[in-house]
C-alpha positions as MATLAB code, in Angstrom:
seq = 'MITKLYNGNPNPREVRRVADLLRDGGIAILPTDTLYAFCCSMEHKKAAEQIAQLKGYRLKQAKYSMLCASLSQASEYYRSIDRDTFALLKQCLPGPFTFIMEAAGSVPRNFQNANHTIGIRVPENDITRAIIDEVGTPLICTSVRPLDGDDEVENYTDPELIHERFGSRVDIVVDGGMADVEPSTVVDCSDGVELVRQGKGIIDL';
ca = [
      24.263  121.484  143.491;
      22.948  124.724  142.526;
      20.168  127.016  143.504;
      18.499  130.272  142.563;
      17.910  132.568  144.607;
      16.911  136.467  143.729;
      18.158  139.693  145.221;
      15.454  141.422  147.359;
      13.189  138.366  147.658;
      15.325  135.900  148.440;
      13.024  132.507  149.242;
      13.304  131.473  153.185;
      13.317  127.969  152.311;
      16.799  127.628  150.217;
      18.125  130.580  152.243;
      17.851  127.887  155.322;
      19.385  124.979  153.355;
      22.162  127.093  152.315;
      22.838  128.288  155.731;
      21.933  125.064  156.694;
      24.870  123.723  154.506;
      27.289  126.445  156.151;
      26.702  125.589  159.696;
      27.276  121.736  159.772;
      30.592  123.001  158.125;
      30.254  123.191  154.403;
      31.705  124.898  151.773;
      29.042  127.911  149.437;
      29.955  129.919  146.105;
      27.793  133.192  147.310;
      26.684  136.462  145.412;
      28.363  139.643  146.993;
      27.668  143.703  145.465;
      31.077  142.607  143.700;
      32.336  139.199  142.529;
      31.288  136.035  143.637;
      32.792  134.238  146.779;
      33.946  131.031  148.613;
      31.965  131.470  151.720;
      32.020  129.189  155.346;
      30.955  129.909  158.497;
      33.895  131.235  160.932;
      33.645  128.093  162.898;
      34.829  125.400  161.450;
      38.685  125.668  160.193;
      38.503  122.726  158.019;
      36.100  124.266  155.615;
      38.472  127.201  155.382;
      41.109  125.233  154.605;
      39.538  123.508  151.968;
      38.845  126.943  150.560;
      42.430  127.892  150.786;
      43.025  124.671  148.152;
      40.794  125.880  146.294;
      42.660  129.073  145.504;
      46.041  127.052  145.494;
      46.857  128.455  149.168;
      47.703  127.218  152.262;
      45.183  128.772  154.966;
      48.215  131.039  156.411;
      48.972  132.422  153.665;
      45.064  132.917  152.336;
      43.461  136.669  153.276;
      40.340  136.149  154.129;
      37.496  138.706  154.708;
      34.788  138.577  157.146;
      31.332  138.624  155.833;
      28.791  140.049  157.672;
      24.851  140.689  157.785;
      24.778  144.154  159.155;
      27.384  146.843  160.893;
      25.691  146.220  164.488;
      27.360  142.258  164.024;
      30.285  143.716  162.655;
      31.493  145.634  165.351;
      31.433  142.521  167.502;
      34.942  141.390  165.598;
      36.841  144.418  165.450;
      38.392  146.876  168.171;
      37.094  149.761  169.523;
      37.629  152.565  166.582;
      37.102  156.111  166.824;
      33.799  158.356  165.620;
      34.905  159.544  162.485;
      36.086  155.950  161.140;
      32.362  154.653  162.811;
      31.039  157.443  160.649;
      33.345  156.109  157.538;
      31.822  153.102  158.015;
      28.446  153.789  158.557;
      28.025  155.913  155.333;
      29.525  153.091  153.087;
      28.192  150.125  154.121;
      26.357  147.840  152.940;
      28.250  148.335  150.184;
      31.403  147.581  148.157;
      34.031  147.903  150.497;
      36.124  145.703  152.446;
      37.288  147.464  155.402;
      40.242  146.449  157.158;
      40.246  146.721  160.364;
      42.145  145.816  163.687;
      41.066  142.314  165.073;
      38.596  141.690  167.886;
      39.580  138.911  170.211;
      36.076  137.054  169.474;
      38.012  136.756  165.515;
      40.070  133.145  165.600;
      43.852  133.625  165.271;
      43.176  131.229  162.020;
      41.677  133.814  160.387;
      43.788  137.344  161.171;
      46.368  138.475  159.522;
      50.131  138.296  160.157;
      49.471  142.022  162.018;
      46.288  140.759  163.448;
      43.727  143.017  161.143;
      40.596  141.233  159.566;
      38.544  142.560  156.299;
      34.774  143.852  156.989;
      32.272  143.655  154.524;
      28.599  143.939  154.799;
      27.347  143.774  151.154;
      24.685  144.998  149.603;
      23.074  141.880  148.299;
      19.959  140.464  150.259;
      20.733  136.860  149.720;
      23.972  136.718  151.358;
      22.509  138.824  154.108;
      20.229  136.553  154.279;
      22.086  133.557  154.407;
      24.530  134.688  157.059;
      21.513  136.219  159.434;
      20.174  132.405  159.095;
      23.483  131.470  160.211;
      23.703  133.505  163.036;
      27.698  134.263  162.934;
      29.542  136.000  160.043;
      31.218  133.697  157.241;
      34.883  133.806  156.125;
      34.770  134.133  152.348;
      37.535  134.585  149.573;
      36.282  135.832  146.365;
      36.465  133.902  142.857;
      38.881  134.862  141.152;
      40.339  134.424  137.445;
      42.467  131.136  138.262;
      44.951  129.901  136.202;
      45.492  132.873  133.553;
      41.827  132.502  132.992;
      40.896  135.761  131.945;
      37.781  135.236  130.699;
      35.180  137.298  132.493;
      32.151  135.524  132.163;
      34.301  132.045  133.812;
      34.122  134.154  137.295;
      31.188  136.496  136.986;
      28.592  133.970  135.562;
      27.172  131.079  137.980;
      26.270  128.713  135.955;
      30.022  128.819  134.232;
      31.380  128.956  138.139;
      29.337  125.606  139.075;
      30.710  123.703  135.811;
      33.876  124.673  137.179;
      33.404  124.582  140.994;
      30.112  122.495  141.731;
      32.149  119.262  142.381;
      34.537  120.554  144.790;
      32.149  123.083  147.321;
      28.428  121.986  148.647;
      26.807  124.525  146.922;
      26.394  127.750  144.749;
      23.433  130.050  144.664;
      23.038  132.024  141.672;
      22.316  135.513  142.709;
      22.698  136.735  138.783;
      25.543  137.722  137.140;
      28.419  139.126  139.160;
      30.277  142.390  138.414;
      33.277  142.594  136.760;
      35.242  144.680  140.129;
      36.320  143.501  142.755;
      35.555  145.599  146.248;
      37.115  148.956  147.106;
      39.345  148.236  150.269;
      40.269  150.403  152.809;
      42.824  149.950  155.459;
      41.525  151.283  159.017;
      43.777  149.612  161.491;
      46.162  152.633  161.536;
      44.843  155.563  160.311;
      42.890  155.767  157.188;
      44.239  154.321  153.860;
      43.208  153.521  150.861;
      44.449  150.214  149.404;
      42.996  149.325  146.604;
      40.246  151.013  144.430;
      37.579  148.882  143.151;
      33.670  149.465  142.778;
      33.163  151.408  145.349;
      33.912  155.110  145.356;
      34.480  156.729  148.810;
      36.542  159.976  149.349;
      39.038  160.009  152.106;
];
């Protein structure tokens, strides 16, 4: 199943439909401000396991990020940070960044990395933030990336082609237009501040 939503003015009825599927344990492919992403509710471990299988991983090997609707919501899922780090997050979010943070106790162990961290994202995308707001909790996500040596950019940036490939294995694909070809910029804030991967987001550390 695929549905078209428009960034800037997502249809509330369709937003509720996608949110209902996620609350019920479904898997959605959603647009972000970088790549499309496999997403599920953080309350459904089985859905997260199915996403790991789609990526060819076991659950413990998968590196998930948490998609949040706002920095305020995100702050409930990472441990306290100093003023400078908070200022950095406030400057960059919403935006094409993933911040690796020390996970709070509210993050299920299944989604924490081995060193008890979690990637936090607040995408600059009205569609996905509206869906997260409607769900009421953050979403667990991992990007839709080339598989099996597939280097055809359109296969993971064009929502119609993404639907052709994964539509039978997920509950819904949300068409929010063509995706960017660059992933998010990853910054590790769990022990100091360190640039891990340069992606779409430009940051001065």
